[in-house]
Amino acid sequence: MKKRILGRTGLSISEIAFGGVEIGMPYGLGAHEMPDETSAIRLLQKAVELGVNFFDTARHYGESERLMGTAFQGIRDQVVLATKCVHFKDEEGNIPAYSELKHIVEKSLEESLKNLKTDYIDLFMVHYADMDILQNEDVVRVFSEIQDEGHVKNIGVSVYKVEETAKAIQSEIWDAIQLPFNLMDQSHGDCFQDASEKGIGIIVRSVLMRGMLTERKFKMHEALKEVENHLEAYRTIAEAHFDNFPSYATKFALKHPQVSSVLVGIDKEEYLYASIQNLEDKEFSAELFEESKQMKYPDPSFLNLAEWDRKGWL
């Protein structure tokens, strides 16, 4: 497993990041049964044996933090842990004032440290940093102070929208950004170079577009006909040049030198082996890379799978 440096953090992390949500709670389209505790711990330890050293979790991921804490006892120095703070906006969507906010974030960190059985977090993140959060001086102050106190080595944000990525980069406060990026939705890619020049690490999620960029075929509503056509065009390339569709999708993200790691949700050993194998197959030519970039979906704002699900389109 190759490693890359996560921006100015200096952390050397595996190109595949173990996404910990699926081992902690039911998640995703057509969510299936979670592994039992023994299987989850064994899976995490097997990932380390196979060269994965970057693990992503969160306070909101059910039992995920606790399972990682148990699995990594005695080998903490072999893993890089990223976790996310609890959501701290109130029911009206307001951000608490400084003192209350700091209490919430400190309590969340304390619980994460306890669950993960460690005295430091390599990367502590805002779970979803929208523009309100990114523009809030108290949020910046609280996370900066917590970083200075020593239990958090680096701070970051998880975002959804391109303008959020751009704002996080512009602030130069955050050490790393976790963002969605894949063959279909390449919109955040416009920010990659700016992030790299400022030393901000990029962690990519949704690389398989919640299973769309795999061999699994969804029965799609007629409203998604153009999406289906795009997927089939990419599928044709995958079949011609790669061993499988996920290999193509994963390698496309990692072909961007600014991307340090690709987050993959893993809850079975077979998925772990497949994710690693996807990096070991055929090379990705520069010509095919450019072609794949040009094929991106023209309206990425339409690619909202949760919305499609609500409308009964999937």
Coordinates of C-alpha atoms in Angstrom, one line a residue:
M1 CA 0.0 0.0 0.0
K2 CA 1.5 3.3 -1.1
K3 CA 1.5 6.3 1.2
R4 CA 1.0 10.0 0.5
I5 CA 1.7 13.0 2.7
L6 CA -1.5 14.8 3.9
G7 CA -0.6 18.4 3.1
R8 CA 1.3 20.4 5.7
T9 CA 0.3 17.9 8.5
G10 CA 3.3 15.8 7.5
L11 CA 1.2 12.7 8.1
S12 CA 2.0 9.8 5.9
I13 CA -1.3 8.1 5.1
S14 CA -2.4 5.1 3.0
E15 CA -3.9 5.9 -0.4
I16 CA -7.0 4.0 0.8
A17 CA -8.6 5.3 3.9
F18 CA -10.8 2.9 5.9
G19 CA -14.2 4.6 6.2
G20 CA -15.6 3.6 9.6
V21 CA -19.3 4.4 9.3
E22 CA -20.5 1.0 8.0
I23 CA -18.9 -0.9 10.9
G24 CA -20.6 1.4 13.4
M25 CA -24.2 1.9 12.1
P26 CA -26.5 1.0 9.2
Y27 CA -25.6 3.3 6.4
G28 CA -26.2 4.0 2.7
L29 CA -28.7 3.0 0.0
G30 CA -30.1 -0.4 0.8
A31 CA -28.1 -0.6 4.0
H32 CA -27.4 -4.1 5.1
E33 CA -26.5 -5.8 8.3
M34 CA -23.5 -4.6 10.1
P35 CA -20.6 -6.9 11.1
D36 CA -20.6 -8.2 14.7
E37 CA -18.1 -6.7 17.1
T38 CA -15.6 -9.5 16.8
S39 CA -15.7 -9.4 13.0
A40 CA -15.4 -5.6 13.0
I41 CA -12.3 -5.6 15.2
R42 CA -10.7 -8.4 13.2
L43 CA -11.5 -6.4 10.0
L44 CA -9.8 -3.3 11.3
Q45 CA -6.7 -5.2 12.4
K46 CA -6.5 -7.0 9.0
A47 CA -6.6 -3.6 7.3
V48 CA -3.5 -2.6 9.3
E49 CA -1.8 -5.9 8.4
L50 CA -2.5 -5.1 4.7
G51 CA -0.9 -1.7 4.9
V52 CA -3.9 0.6 5.5
N53 CA -3.0 3.1 8.2
F54 CA -5.6 5.8 7.8
F55 CA -8.9 5.4 9.6
D56 CA -11.9 7.8 9.4
T57 CA -14.6 7.8 12.0
A58 CA -16.9 10.2 13.9
R59 CA -18.9 10.7 17.1
H60 CA -22.0 10.2 15.0
Y61 CA -20.9 6.9 13.6
G62 CA -22.5 4.7 16.2
E63 CA -20.0 2.2 17.7
S64 CA -17.3 3.0 15.1
E65 CA -14.9 4.9 17.4
R66 CA -15.2 2.4 20.2
L67 CA -14.5 -0.5 17.9
M68 CA -11.4 1.2 16.5
G69 CA -10.2 2.0 20.0
T70 CA -10.4 -1.7 20.9
A71 CA -8.9 -2.9 17.6
F72 CA -5.9 -0.6 17.9
Q73 CA -4.9 -1.1 21.5
G74 CA -1.1 -1.7 21.5
I75 CA -0.7 -0.5 17.9
R76 CA -1.8 3.1 18.2
D77 CA 1.5 4.3 16.7
Q78 CA 0.8 2.3 13.5
V79 CA -2.4 4.1 12.6
V80 CA -3.5 7.7 11.8
L81 CA -6.9 8.5 13.2
A82 CA -9.4 11.1 11.9
T83 CA -12.6 11.7 13.8
K84 CA -15.3 14.3 13.6
C85 CA -16.9 16.4 16.3
V86 CA -20.6 16.2 17.1
H87 CA -22.9 18.5 15.2
F88 CA -23.1 21.7 17.3
K89 CA -25.8 23.8 15.6
D90 CA -29.0 24.0 17.6
E91 CA -32.5 23.0 16.4
E92 CA -33.0 26.4 14.8
G93 CA -29.7 26.0 12.9
N94 CA -27.8 28.6 15.1
I95 CA -24.2 28.2 16.2
P96 CA -23.8 28.6 19.9
A97 CA -21.8 31.4 21.4
Y98 CA -18.1 30.9 22.2
S99 CA -18.3 29.5 25.7
E100 CA -21.1 27.0 24.9
L101 CA -19.5 26.0 21.6
K102 CA -16.2 25.3 23.3
H103 CA -17.9 23.2 25.9
I104 CA -19.7 21.1 23.2
V105 CA -16.5 20.6 21.2
E106 CA -14.4 19.8 24.2
K107 CA -16.9 17.2 25.4
S108 CA -17.1 15.7 22.0
L109 CA -13.3 15.4 21.8
E110 CA -13.1 14.0 25.4
E111 CA -15.6 11.3 24.4
S112 CA -13.7 10.5 21.2
L113 CA -10.4 10.2 23.1
K114 CA -12.1 7.8 25.5
N115 CA -13.7 5.7 22.8
L116 CA -10.5 5.5 20.7
K117 CA -8.4 4.7 23.8
T118 CA -5.8 7.3 22.9
D119 CA -4.5 10.6 24.3
Y120 CA -4.4 12.3 20.9
I121 CA -6.3 12.6 17.6
D122 CA -4.3 13.0 14.4
L123 CA -7.1 14.9 12.6
F124 CA -10.1 16.4 14.4
M125 CA -12.8 17.6 12.0
V126 CA -16.0 19.6 11.9
H127 CA -18.5 17.0 10.7
Y128 CA -20.3 19.2 8.2
A129 CA -18.8 22.7 7.8
D130 CA -21.4 24.8 5.9
M131 CA -20.8 28.4 5.0
D132 CA -22.2 29.6 8.3
I133 CA -19.7 27.5 10.2
L134 CA -16.8 28.4 8.0
Q135 CA -17.5 32.1 8.4
N136 CA -17.9 31.9 12.2
E137 CA -15.0 33.3 14.1
D138 CA -15.9 31.4 17.3
V139 CA -15.6 28.1 15.4
V140 CA -12.2 28.9 14.2
R141 CA -11.1 30.1 17.6
V142 CA -12.4 27.0 19.4
F143 CA -10.8 24.5 17.0
S144 CA -7.5 26.5 17.0
E145 CA -7.4 26.6 20.8
I146 CA -8.1 22.9 21.0
Q147 CA -5.3 22.2 18.6
D148 CA -2.9 24.3 20.7
E149 CA -3.9 22.4 23.8
G150 CA -2.1 19.2 22.5
H151 CA -4.7 16.4 22.2
V152 CA -5.4 17.3 18.6
K153 CA -2.5 17.3 16.2
N154 CA -4.4 18.8 13.2
I155 CA -7.8 20.3 12.4
G156 CA -10.0 19.9 9.4
V157 CA -13.5 20.1 7.9
S158 CA -15.8 17.9 6.1
V159 CA -17.7 19.7 3.4
Y160 CA -20.3 19.1 0.6
K161 CA -20.3 22.1 -1.7
V162 CA -17.6 23.6 -3.8
E163 CA -18.0 27.1 -2.3
E164 CA -17.4 25.5 1.2
T165 CA -14.2 23.9 0.0
A166 CA -13.1 27.2 -1.5
K167 CA -13.9 29.1 1.7
A168 CA -12.1 26.5 3.9
I169 CA -9.0 26.9 1.7
Q170 CA -9.2 30.7 1.6
S171 CA -9.2 30.8 5.5
E172 CA -5.9 28.8 5.6
I173 CA -7.0 27.7 9.2
W174 CA -7.8 24.1 8.4
D175 CA -5.1 21.6 7.8
A176 CA -7.2 19.1 5.8
I177 CA -10.5 19.0 3.9
Q178 CA -12.7 15.9 3.3
L179 CA -14.9 16.4 0.3
P180 CA -16.9 14.5 -2.3
F181 CA -15.3 13.8 -5.7
N182 CA -15.8 11.2 -8.3
L183 CA -15.9 10.6 -12.1
M184 CA -19.4 12.1 -12.4
D185 CA -19.0 15.0 -10.0
Q186 CA -15.5 16.6 -10.4
S187 CA -16.6 20.1 -9.3
H188 CA -14.3 20.2 -6.2
G189 CA -11.4 19.4 -8.4
D190 CA -11.2 23.1 -9.4
C191 CA -10.0 23.8 -5.8
F192 CA -7.3 21.1 -5.6
Q193 CA -4.4 23.2 -6.9
D194 CA -5.1 26.1 -4.6
A195 CA -5.4 23.7 -1.6
S196 CA -2.1 22.1 -2.5
E197 CA -0.3 25.5 -2.8
K198 CA -1.5 26.4 0.7
G199 CA -0.4 23.0 2.1
I200 CA -4.0 21.8 2.8
G201 CA -4.5 18.1 2.6
I202 CA -7.3 16.6 0.4
I203 CA -9.2 13.5 1.4
V204 CA -11.8 12.3 -1.1
R205 CA -15.0 10.5 -0.3
S206 CA -18.0 9.3 -2.4
V207 CA -15.5 8.1 -5.0
L208 CA -17.9 5.3 -6.0
M209 CA -20.9 7.6 -5.8
R210 CA -22.7 5.5 -3.2
G211 CA -22.3 2.4 -5.4
M212 CA -23.3 4.0 -8.7
L213 CA -19.7 3.6 -10.0
T214 CA -19.6 -0.1 -9.5
E215 CA -20.8 -3.2 -11.4
R216 CA -24.0 -2.9 -9.4
K217 CA -26.8 -1.6 -11.7
F218 CA -29.6 0.4 -10.3
K219 CA -33.1 0.5 -11.8
M220 CA -33.4 4.1 -12.5
H221 CA -36.3 6.4 -13.0
E222 CA -36.8 8.0 -16.4
A223 CA -35.8 11.4 -14.8
L224 CA -32.3 9.9 -14.4
K225 CA -31.9 8.9 -18.1
E226 CA -29.0 11.3 -18.7
V227 CA -27.3 10.1 -15.6
E228 CA -27.7 6.5 -16.7
N229 CA -26.2 7.4 -20.1
H230 CA -23.2 9.0 -18.4
L231 CA -22.7 6.0 -16.1
E232 CA -22.8 3.6 -19.1
A233 CA -20.2 5.7 -21.0
Y234 CA -17.9 5.4 -18.0
R235 CA -18.7 1.7 -17.6
T236 CA -17.6 1.1 -21.2
I237 CA -14.2 2.6 -20.4
A238 CA -13.9 0.6 -17.2
E239 CA -14.6 -2.6 -19.1
A240 CA -12.1 -1.8 -21.9
H241 CA -9.2 -0.5 -19.7
F242 CA -9.6 -1.7 -16.2
D243 CA -10.3 -4.9 -14.3
N244 CA -13.5 -3.4 -12.8
F245 CA -15.5 -0.1 -12.5
P246 CA -14.3 0.6 -8.8
S247 CA -10.7 0.3 -9.9
Y248 CA -11.3 2.9 -12.6
A249 CA -13.1 5.2 -10.2
T250 CA -10.6 4.9 -7.4
K251 CA -7.6 5.4 -9.7
F252 CA -9.2 8.4 -11.3
A253 CA -9.3 10.2 -8.0
L254 CA -5.8 9.2 -7.0
K255 CA -4.5 10.3 -10.4
H256 CA -4.9 13.8 -9.0
P257 CA -1.6 14.4 -7.2
Q258 CA -3.2 16.8 -4.7
V259 CA -5.4 14.0 -3.4
S260 CA -3.8 12.2 -0.4
S261 CA -6.3 9.4 0.2
V262 CA -9.5 8.0 -1.0
L263 CA -12.1 7.1 1.7
V264 CA -13.7 3.7 1.1
G265 CA -16.6 2.4 3.3
I266 CA -15.5 -1.1 4.4
D267 CA -17.6 -3.6 6.5
K268 CA -16.5 -6.9 5.0
E269 CA -13.1 -8.5 4.5
E270 CA -13.9 -9.0 0.8
Y271 CA -14.4 -5.3 0.4
L272 CA -11.1 -4.6 2.1
Y273 CA -9.2 -6.9 -0.3
A274 CA -11.1 -5.5 -3.3
S275 CA -10.3 -1.9 -2.3
I276 CA -6.6 -2.7 -2.1
Q277 CA -6.6 -4.8 -5.3
N278 CA -8.2 -1.8 -7.1
L279 CA -4.9 0.1 -6.7
E280 CA -2.7 -2.7 -8.0
D281 CA -4.1 -3.2 -11.5
K282 CA -3.4 -1.5 -14.8
E283 CA -1.9 1.9 -15.1
F284 CA -4.0 5.0 -15.9
S285 CA -2.7 6.7 -19.1
A286 CA -2.6 10.5 -19.3
E287 CA -4.8 10.4 -22.4
L288 CA -7.5 8.4 -20.6
F289 CA -7.3 10.7 -17.6
E290 CA -8.0 13.7 -19.8
E291 CA -10.8 11.9 -21.5
S292 CA -12.3 11.0 -18.2
K293 CA -12.2 14.6 -17.0
Q294 CA -13.9 15.8 -20.1
M295 CA -16.8 13.3 -19.6
K296 CA -17.9 14.7 -16.2
Y297 CA -21.6 15.2 -15.7
P298 CA -22.5 18.8 -16.8
D299 CA -24.8 19.6 -13.8
P300 CA -23.2 18.2 -10.7
S301 CA -25.8 19.9 -8.5
F302 CA -28.3 17.4 -9.9
L303 CA -26.3 14.5 -8.5
N304 CA -28.0 14.3 -5.2
L305 CA -28.7 10.7 -4.4
A306 CA -30.4 11.3 -1.1
E307 CA -32.9 13.6 -3.0
W308 CA -33.4 10.9 -5.7
D309 CA -34.1 8.4 -2.9
R310 CA -36.7 10.7 -1.3
K311 CA -38.4 11.1 -4.7
G312 CA -38.5 7.3 -5.2
W313 CA -36.2 7.5 -8.3
L314 CA -33.9 4.7 -7.0

